[in-house]
Amino acid sequence: MADPTHASPQAGGGEPPSPADVAFAQRIRRDFQRIQMEYEFAVDEVLTKVSILRREFLHLHRYNPIEHVGSRVKSAASIVQKAARIGIDLTPEAIRAGIHDIAGVRITCSFIADTYRVLETLTSQDDVRVLRVKDYIARPKANGYKSLHALIEIPVFLSTGPVPVTVEVQVRTIAMDFWASLEHKIYYKYDGHVPPGLVTSLTEAAQLAEELDQRMEQLHTEVRGSRWERTEGDVPDVDEQMLLRLWASARASAEAASAEAARPEAGSPGAD
């Protein structure tokens, strides 16, 4: 990208932009298109990983800990606004290094234990590099916000080679997600200046959401037991007796073929 200190066209000045200004704007547009493309591909990679995990959990454990998955990539306008707010240059290198929430994936789980298990399973993959983890479930924010935040880096394979891209992953329960959504709407409505009474109510609601999470997890454990007690051998829709019969039949066929191959041919030396 061109030098961010380059003067932009004067709005309302009555003079048309210079060729240099036009070239500068075109380069900015191309760079931002490239950045957004890379982050969109990174989100696709994470969503694919989460989809595979959901199917594996269902297949091996007959249980799906993931209720909902959402994603987003910041618009070019949002990236520019944040870059100006935190004081970084409008260059691809500075943006990638200084803005870590351009791409985001949010995973909503059924229970608290599921959030930790899902995040652990996702971040333990070889091509996922964990840059930072913040546990707001064990240590909630002062206003009651709870969630797991992980900043990960994954490779996006382009025609020019692999590009490491950061994605912010949030994992939370249904109750945590509902509370966070409500809190966001309230702060948006009051432009960040929420009346003290509402702040108190939000904090109390966060405590109620935590109690609900704890109670629902207790009930679930009482009914189902440990969610991860099943082994990989416990695969649904596989008839074990049928597998044993197939194995016995295949082994008998192999033994018969081996015996036939060992018989001397007619008329050969030693044949009677």
Short mmCIF file of C-alpha atoms in Angstrom, two decimals:
data_model
loop_
_atom_site.label_atom_id
_atom_site.label_comp_id
_atom_site.label_asym_id
_atom_site.label_seq_id
_atom_site.Cartn_x
_atom_site.Cartn_y
_atom_site.Cartn_z
CA MET A 1 0.00 0.00 0.00
CA ALA A 2 1.17 3.53 -0.61
CA ASP A 3 2.46 5.79 2.11
CA PRO A 4 -0.50 6.40 4.49
CA THR A 5 0.73 9.94 5.05
CA HIS A 6 0.00 10.72 1.42
CA ALA A 7 -2.50 13.58 1.28
CA SER A 8 -6.00 12.54 0.30
CA PRO A 9 -8.14 14.68 -2.03
CA GLN A 10 -9.65 17.72 -0.39
CA ALA A 11 -13.37 17.24 0.08
CA GLY A 12 -15.40 20.11 -1.29
CA GLY A 13 -12.30 21.87 -2.64
CA GLY A 14 -13.73 22.00 -6.12
CA GLU A 15 -10.57 20.55 -7.68
CA PRO A 16 -10.58 17.06 -9.21
CA PRO A 17 -8.26 14.50 -7.56
CA SER A 18 -4.80 14.28 -9.01
CA PRO A 19 -3.58 11.12 -10.78
CA ALA A 20 -1.45 10.38 -7.71
CA ASP A 21 -4.51 10.59 -5.48
CA VAL A 22 -6.45 8.25 -7.77
CA ALA A 23 -3.59 5.74 -7.84
CA PHE A 24 -3.31 5.93 -4.05
CA ALA A 25 -7.04 5.19 -3.61
CA GLN A 26 -6.88 2.30 -6.05
CA ARG A 27 -3.97 0.72 -4.21
CA ILE A 28 -5.81 1.06 -0.90
CA ARG A 29 -8.86 -0.63 -2.38
CA ARG A 30 -6.83 -3.53 -3.79
CA ASP A 31 -4.98 -4.03 -0.50
CA PHE A 32 -8.18 -4.10 1.52
CA GLN A 33 -9.80 -6.51 -0.92
CA ARG A 34 -6.79 -8.79 -0.49
CA ILE A 35 -6.90 -8.53 3.30
CA GLN A 36 -10.60 -9.29 3.49
CA MET A 37 -10.23 -12.24 1.11
CA GLU A 38 -7.50 -13.78 3.27
CA TYR A 39 -9.55 -13.40 6.44
CA GLU A 40 -12.68 -14.78 4.79
CA PHE A 41 -10.70 -17.84 3.71
CA ALA A 42 -9.35 -18.21 7.27
CA VAL A 43 -12.89 -18.15 8.66
CA ASP A 44 -13.87 -20.82 6.12
CA GLU A 45 -10.98 -22.97 7.35
CA VAL A 46 -12.07 -22.68 10.99
CA LEU A 47 -15.72 -23.36 10.13
CA THR A 48 -14.68 -26.50 8.27
CA LYS A 49 -12.74 -27.68 11.31
CA VAL A 50 -15.71 -27.03 13.60
CA SER A 51 -18.07 -28.83 11.22
CA ILE A 52 -15.82 -31.89 11.21
CA LEU A 53 -15.66 -31.84 15.02
CA ARG A 54 -19.47 -31.71 15.26
CA ARG A 55 -19.80 -34.74 12.99
CA GLU A 56 -17.11 -36.62 14.86
CA PHE A 57 -18.73 -35.96 18.23
CA LEU A 58 -22.06 -37.23 16.91
CA HIS A 59 -20.50 -40.26 15.25
CA LEU A 60 -18.27 -41.41 18.10
CA HIS A 61 -20.06 -40.12 21.17
CA ARG A 62 -23.67 -39.75 19.96
CA TYR A 63 -23.58 -36.29 21.45
CA ASN A 64 -23.19 -32.85 19.90
CA PRO A 65 -21.75 -30.25 22.28
CA ILE A 66 -22.00 -27.46 19.69
CA GLU A 67 -25.38 -25.77 19.43
CA HIS A 68 -24.59 -22.93 17.04
CA VAL A 69 -21.68 -21.47 15.07
CA GLY A 70 -21.46 -17.93 13.73
CA SER A 71 -18.77 -15.92 11.99
CA ARG A 72 -17.95 -12.48 10.67
CA VAL A 73 -15.22 -10.51 8.92
CA LYS A 74 -14.87 -6.80 9.58
CA SER A 75 -15.75 -4.50 6.72
CA ALA A 76 -13.12 -2.24 5.19
CA ALA A 77 -14.77 0.77 6.87
CA SER A 78 -14.59 -0.90 10.30
CA ILE A 79 -10.93 -1.78 9.77
CA VAL A 80 -10.08 1.80 8.80
CA GLN A 81 -11.99 3.21 11.79
CA LYS A 82 -10.24 0.88 14.24
CA ALA A 83 -6.83 1.58 12.68
CA ALA A 84 -7.42 5.32 13.17
CA ARG A 85 -8.69 4.79 16.71
CA ILE A 86 -5.68 2.77 17.88
CA GLY A 87 -3.20 4.75 15.79
CA ILE A 88 -1.75 2.28 13.32
CA ASP A 89 -0.77 2.83 9.69
CA LEU A 90 -3.01 1.79 6.83
CA THR A 91 -0.61 -0.82 5.52
CA PRO A 92 -1.37 -4.54 5.26
CA GLU A 93 1.54 -5.38 7.54
CA ALA A 94 0.47 -2.93 10.24
CA ILE A 95 -3.16 -4.00 10.03
CA ARG A 96 -2.36 -7.70 10.32
CA ALA A 97 -0.03 -7.07 13.27
CA GLY A 98 -2.17 -4.52 15.10
CA ILE A 99 -5.80 -5.59 14.57
CA HIS A 100 -6.55 -9.09 15.82
CA ASP A 101 -10.33 -9.23 15.56
CA ILE A 102 -10.79 -8.77 11.82
CA ALA A 103 -12.02 -12.37 11.55
CA GLY A 104 -14.13 -13.92 14.26
CA VAL A 105 -15.83 -17.26 14.87
CA ARG A 106 -18.28 -17.75 17.74
CA ILE A 107 -19.16 -21.23 18.95
CA THR A 108 -22.14 -21.67 21.26
CA CYS A 109 -22.13 -24.83 23.35
CA SER A 110 -24.67 -26.56 25.51
CA PHE A 111 -22.77 -26.61 28.79
CA ILE A 112 -19.73 -25.07 30.48
CA ALA A 113 -17.64 -28.24 30.27
CA ASP A 114 -18.37 -28.38 26.53
CA THR A 115 -16.79 -24.95 25.96
CA TYR A 116 -13.46 -26.11 27.34
CA ARG A 117 -13.56 -29.44 25.52
CA VAL A 118 -14.41 -27.88 22.16
CA LEU A 119 -11.72 -25.21 22.45
CA GLU A 120 -9.14 -27.76 23.54
CA THR A 121 -9.98 -30.07 20.65
CA LEU A 122 -9.91 -27.25 18.11
CA THR A 123 -6.64 -25.68 19.28
CA SER A 124 -4.79 -28.99 19.62
CA GLN A 125 -4.74 -29.51 15.84
CA ASP A 126 -1.29 -29.39 14.27
CA ASP A 127 -1.97 -26.54 11.87
CA VAL A 128 -3.52 -24.30 14.53
CA ARG A 129 -1.15 -22.03 16.41
CA VAL A 130 -2.52 -20.57 19.64
CA LEU A 131 -1.41 -16.99 20.17
CA ARG A 132 -3.47 -16.11 23.21
CA VAL A 133 -6.26 -17.50 25.39
CA LYS A 134 -8.41 -15.48 27.78
CA ASP A 135 -10.67 -17.39 30.13
CA TYR A 136 -13.53 -15.06 31.02
CA ILE A 137 -15.53 -18.02 32.32
CA ALA A 138 -13.18 -18.71 35.20
CA ARG A 139 -12.46 -15.00 35.57
CA PRO A 140 -15.49 -13.01 34.34
CA LYS A 141 -15.27 -9.34 33.49
CA ALA A 142 -16.51 -6.85 36.08
CA ASN A 143 -19.85 -6.44 34.30
CA GLY A 144 -20.47 -10.19 34.35
CA TYR A 145 -19.35 -11.04 30.82
CA LYS A 146 -18.27 -14.68 30.45
CA SER A 147 -16.73 -16.46 27.48
CA LEU A 148 -13.59 -18.21 26.30
CA HIS A 149 -11.51 -16.14 23.89
CA ALA A 150 -8.71 -17.63 21.83
CA LEU A 151 -6.61 -15.88 19.23
CA ILE A 152 -5.38 -18.51 16.80
CA GLU A 153 -3.32 -18.45 13.64
CA ILE A 154 -4.00 -20.82 10.76
CA PRO A 155 -2.45 -21.11 7.30
CA VAL A 156 -4.50 -20.09 4.28
CA PHE A 157 -3.14 -21.73 1.15
CA LEU A 158 -3.19 -19.37 -1.81
CA SER A 159 -1.67 -19.60 -5.28
CA THR A 160 1.34 -17.67 -4.00
CA GLY A 161 1.80 -20.00 -1.03
CA PRO A 162 0.53 -20.31 2.56
CA VAL A 163 -0.38 -17.12 4.42
CA PRO A 164 -0.72 -17.18 8.25
CA VAL A 165 -3.96 -15.48 9.28
CA THR A 166 -5.26 -14.76 12.77
CA VAL A 167 -8.82 -15.56 13.81
CA GLU A 168 -10.48 -14.73 17.11
CA VAL A 169 -12.52 -17.67 18.41
CA GLN A 170 -15.13 -17.18 21.13
CA VAL A 171 -16.69 -20.18 22.86
CA ARG A 172 -19.56 -19.77 25.30
CA THR A 173 -22.75 -21.40 26.54
CA ILE A 174 -26.25 -20.55 25.39
CA ALA A 175 -26.92 -18.60 28.57
CA MET A 176 -23.64 -16.65 28.23
CA ASP A 177 -24.41 -15.86 24.60
CA PHE A 178 -27.92 -14.65 25.41
CA TRP A 179 -26.60 -12.36 28.14
CA ALA A 180 -23.80 -10.99 25.92
CA SER A 181 -26.28 -10.28 23.14
CA LEU A 182 -28.57 -8.40 25.52
CA GLU A 183 -25.67 -6.43 26.99
CA HIS A 184 -24.48 -5.45 23.50
CA LYS A 185 -27.94 -4.18 22.52
CA ILE A 186 -28.26 -2.13 25.70
CA TYR A 187 -24.83 -0.52 25.33
CA TYR A 188 -25.54 0.19 21.67
CA LYS A 189 -28.84 1.86 22.50
CA TYR A 190 -27.29 4.12 25.14
CA ASP A 191 -24.08 4.68 23.11
CA GLY A 192 -22.02 3.23 25.95
CA HIS A 193 -23.53 5.46 28.64
CA VAL A 194 -25.81 2.95 30.35
CA PRO A 195 -27.76 4.15 33.39
CA PRO A 196 -26.37 2.73 36.68
CA GLY A 197 -29.64 0.93 37.37
CA LEU A 198 -29.39 -1.03 34.13
CA VAL A 199 -25.74 -1.87 34.80
CA THR A 200 -26.76 -3.36 38.15
CA SER A 201 -29.56 -5.32 36.51
CA LEU A 202 -27.17 -6.65 33.89
CA THR A 203 -24.75 -7.83 36.56
CA GLU A 204 -27.57 -9.58 38.41
CA ALA A 205 -28.71 -11.19 35.16
CA ALA A 206 -25.17 -12.49 34.60
CA GLN A 207 -25.27 -14.16 38.01
CA LEU A 208 -28.63 -15.75 37.18
CA ALA A 209 -27.23 -16.99 33.86
CA GLU A 210 -24.32 -18.59 35.71
CA GLU A 211 -26.67 -20.31 38.14
CA LEU A 212 -28.71 -21.60 35.21
CA ASP A 213 -25.59 -22.97 33.51
CA GLN A 214 -24.52 -24.77 36.67
CA ARG A 215 -27.96 -26.24 37.30
CA MET A 216 -28.50 -27.40 33.72
CA GLU A 217 -25.09 -29.05 33.61
CA GLN A 218 -25.81 -30.85 36.87
CA LEU A 219 -29.11 -32.14 35.52
CA HIS A 220 -27.52 -33.23 32.28
CA THR A 221 -24.77 -35.14 34.09
CA GLU A 222 -27.33 -36.88 36.31
CA VAL A 223 -29.33 -38.02 33.30
CA ARG A 224 -26.56 -38.90 30.86
CA GLY A 225 -23.42 -39.29 32.94
CA SER A 226 -20.06 -38.23 31.60
CA ARG A 227 -20.42 -36.89 28.08
CA TRP A 228 -17.06 -38.30 27.07
CA GLU A 229 -17.28 -41.76 28.65
CA ARG A 230 -17.96 -43.44 25.31
CA THR A 231 -15.01 -44.89 23.41
CA GLU A 232 -14.23 -44.85 19.76
CA GLY A 233 -15.48 -48.44 19.55
CA ASP A 234 -18.96 -47.29 20.47
CA VAL A 235 -20.01 -46.32 16.96
CA PRO A 236 -23.72 -46.20 16.15
CA ASP A 237 -25.33 -48.25 13.40
CA VAL A 238 -22.64 -50.95 13.32
CA ASP A 239 -23.79 -54.54 13.88
CA GLU A 240 -20.99 -56.25 15.83
CA GLN A 241 -22.29 -59.76 15.11
CA MET A 242 -22.38 -59.00 11.40
CA LEU A 243 -18.77 -57.78 11.54
CA LEU A 244 -17.72 -60.98 13.31
CA ARG A 245 -19.47 -63.14 10.69
CA LEU A 246 -17.81 -61.18 7.88
CA TRP A 247 -14.42 -61.55 9.55
CA ALA A 248 -14.88 -65.30 10.01
CA SER A 249 -16.02 -65.71 6.41
CA ALA A 250 -13.09 -63.67 5.06
CA ARG A 251 -10.62 -65.61 7.16
CA ALA A 252 -12.06 -68.97 6.03
CA SER A 253 -11.83 -67.86 2.39
CA ALA A 254 -8.22 -66.79 2.88
CA GLU A 255 -7.30 -70.10 4.52
CA ALA A 256 -8.97 -72.08 1.71
CA ALA A 257 -7.12 -70.06 -0.91
CA SER A 258 -3.85 -70.63 0.90
CA ALA A 259 -4.44 -74.38 1.10
CA GLU A 260 -5.32 -74.54 -2.59
CA ALA A 261 -2.15 -72.70 -3.49
CA ALA A 262 -0.08 -75.14 -1.44
CA ARG A 263 -1.46 -78.27 -3.21
CA PRO A 264 0.93 -79.78 -5.81
CA GLU A 265 -0.22 -79.52 -9.41
CA ALA A 266 -1.29 -82.69 -11.26
CA GLY A 267 1.64 -84.42 -12.99
CA SER A 268 4.27 -82.48 -11.17
CA PRO A 269 7.12 -84.28 -9.39
CA GLY A 270 5.92 -85.85 -6.18
CA ALA A 271 2.31 -85.94 -7.31
CA ASP A 272 0.65 -89.29 -6.86
#
